[in-house]
Amino acid sequence: MPRCLTKYKLEPRLTGNGEKLMSTKAYILIETAVGKTHDVSDSLTKLEDVVNVDAVTGPYDIISIVSCTDLSSVGELVTNKIHTIQGIVRTVTCLSV
């Protein structure tokens, strides 16, 4: 069954002095172990900076959209939180320009 969760729209965040701070948006292409797509999707939706999770067909099983404050935060999210989810075999991160 296709799964999709959109938590919020990608909008500029405000700094402490009211200036707009654009988020760093990235697409995470995820290959899962056989039979683990549902479990991985559920785990991804619980992560704060994950905006969208879609199960797809093709060489990847899930495409997720993340929105973080900067490029370093995207790297930390992928390395420390996404890669540690049981059932993920491989990821490719594509930054939005």
Coordinates of C-alpha atoms in Angstrom, one line a residue:
M1 CA 0.0 0.0 0.0
P2 CA 1.4 3.4 -0.9
R3 CA 2.4 5.5 2.1
C4 CA 2.7 9.3 2.2
L5 CA 3.0 11.7 5.0
T6 CA 3.3 15.5 4.6
K7 CA 4.0 17.1 7.9
Y8 CA 4.3 20.8 6.9
K9 CA 5.0 23.0 3.9
L10 CA 8.5 24.0 3.2
E11 CA 8.5 27.7 4.2
P12 CA 11.3 30.0 5.3
R13 CA 11.9 30.0 9.0
L14 CA 12.5 33.2 11.0
T15 CA 15.7 34.1 12.9
G16 CA 15.6 35.7 16.3
N17 CA 15.5 39.2 14.7
G18 CA 12.7 38.3 12.3
E19 CA 14.9 37.8 9.2
K20 CA 13.9 34.9 6.9
L21 CA 16.2 31.8 7.0
M22 CA 15.7 29.4 4.1
S23 CA 15.8 25.8 4.9
T24 CA 18.1 23.3 3.2
K25 CA 15.9 20.8 1.4
A26 CA 17.1 17.4 0.3
Y27 CA 15.6 14.3 -1.3
I28 CA 16.7 11.0 0.3
L29 CA 16.4 8.0 -2.0
I30 CA 16.3 4.9 0.1
E31 CA 16.7 1.2 -0.7
T32 CA 15.3 -1.1 1.9
A33 CA 15.7 -4.8 2.8
V34 CA 13.1 -7.1 1.4
G35 CA 9.8 -6.7 3.3
K36 CA 11.0 -3.7 5.4
T37 CA 9.6 -0.8 3.4
H38 CA 6.6 -0.4 5.7
D39 CA 8.7 -0.4 8.9
V40 CA 11.2 2.0 7.5
S41 CA 8.5 4.4 6.3
D42 CA 6.9 4.4 9.8
S43 CA 10.3 5.1 11.4
L44 CA 11.1 8.0 9.0
T45 CA 7.8 9.7 9.7
K46 CA 8.7 10.0 13.4
L47 CA 11.8 12.0 12.6
E48 CA 11.4 15.8 13.2
D49 CA 13.1 17.1 10.0
V50 CA 11.4 14.6 7.7
V51 CA 8.8 16.4 5.7
N52 CA 7.5 13.7 3.4
V53 CA 7.8 10.0 2.9
D54 CA 6.7 8.2 -0.2
A55 CA 6.9 4.5 -1.1
V56 CA 7.8 4.2 -4.8
T57 CA 8.6 1.7 -7.5
G58 CA 11.9 1.5 -9.3
P59 CA 15.5 1.1 -8.0
Y60 CA 14.6 2.7 -4.7
D61 CA 11.8 1.8 -2.3
I62 CA 11.3 5.1 -0.6
I63 CA 11.8 8.8 -1.4
S64 CA 11.8 11.1 1.5
I65 CA 12.1 14.9 1.7
V66 CA 13.9 16.5 4.6
S67 CA 14.2 20.1 5.6
C68 CA 17.0 21.2 7.9
T69 CA 18.5 24.5 8.9
D70 CA 21.7 24.0 6.9
L71 CA 23.8 21.4 4.9
S72 CA 25.6 20.2 8.0
S73 CA 22.3 19.4 9.7
V74 CA 21.2 17.4 6.6
G75 CA 24.4 15.3 6.9
E76 CA 23.9 14.7 10.6
L77 CA 20.3 13.7 10.1
V78 CA 21.2 11.2 7.4
T79 CA 24.2 9.8 9.2
N80 CA 23.0 9.7 12.8
K81 CA 19.2 9.1 12.4
I82 CA 18.3 7.8 9.0
H83 CA 21.2 5.4 8.5
T84 CA 20.6 3.8 11.9
I85 CA 17.0 2.7 11.0
Q86 CA 16.7 -1.1 10.8
G87 CA 16.0 -2.2 7.3
I88 CA 17.7 0.5 5.3
V89 CA 20.3 -1.0 2.9
R90 CA 21.5 2.2 1.1
T91 CA 20.7 5.8 0.7
V92 CA 21.4 8.6 -1.8
T93 CA 21.0 12.2 -0.8
C94 CA 20.1 14.8 -3.5
L95 CA 20.2 18.4 -2.4
S96 CA 17.6 20.8 -3.8
V97 CA 19.1 23.8 -5.5

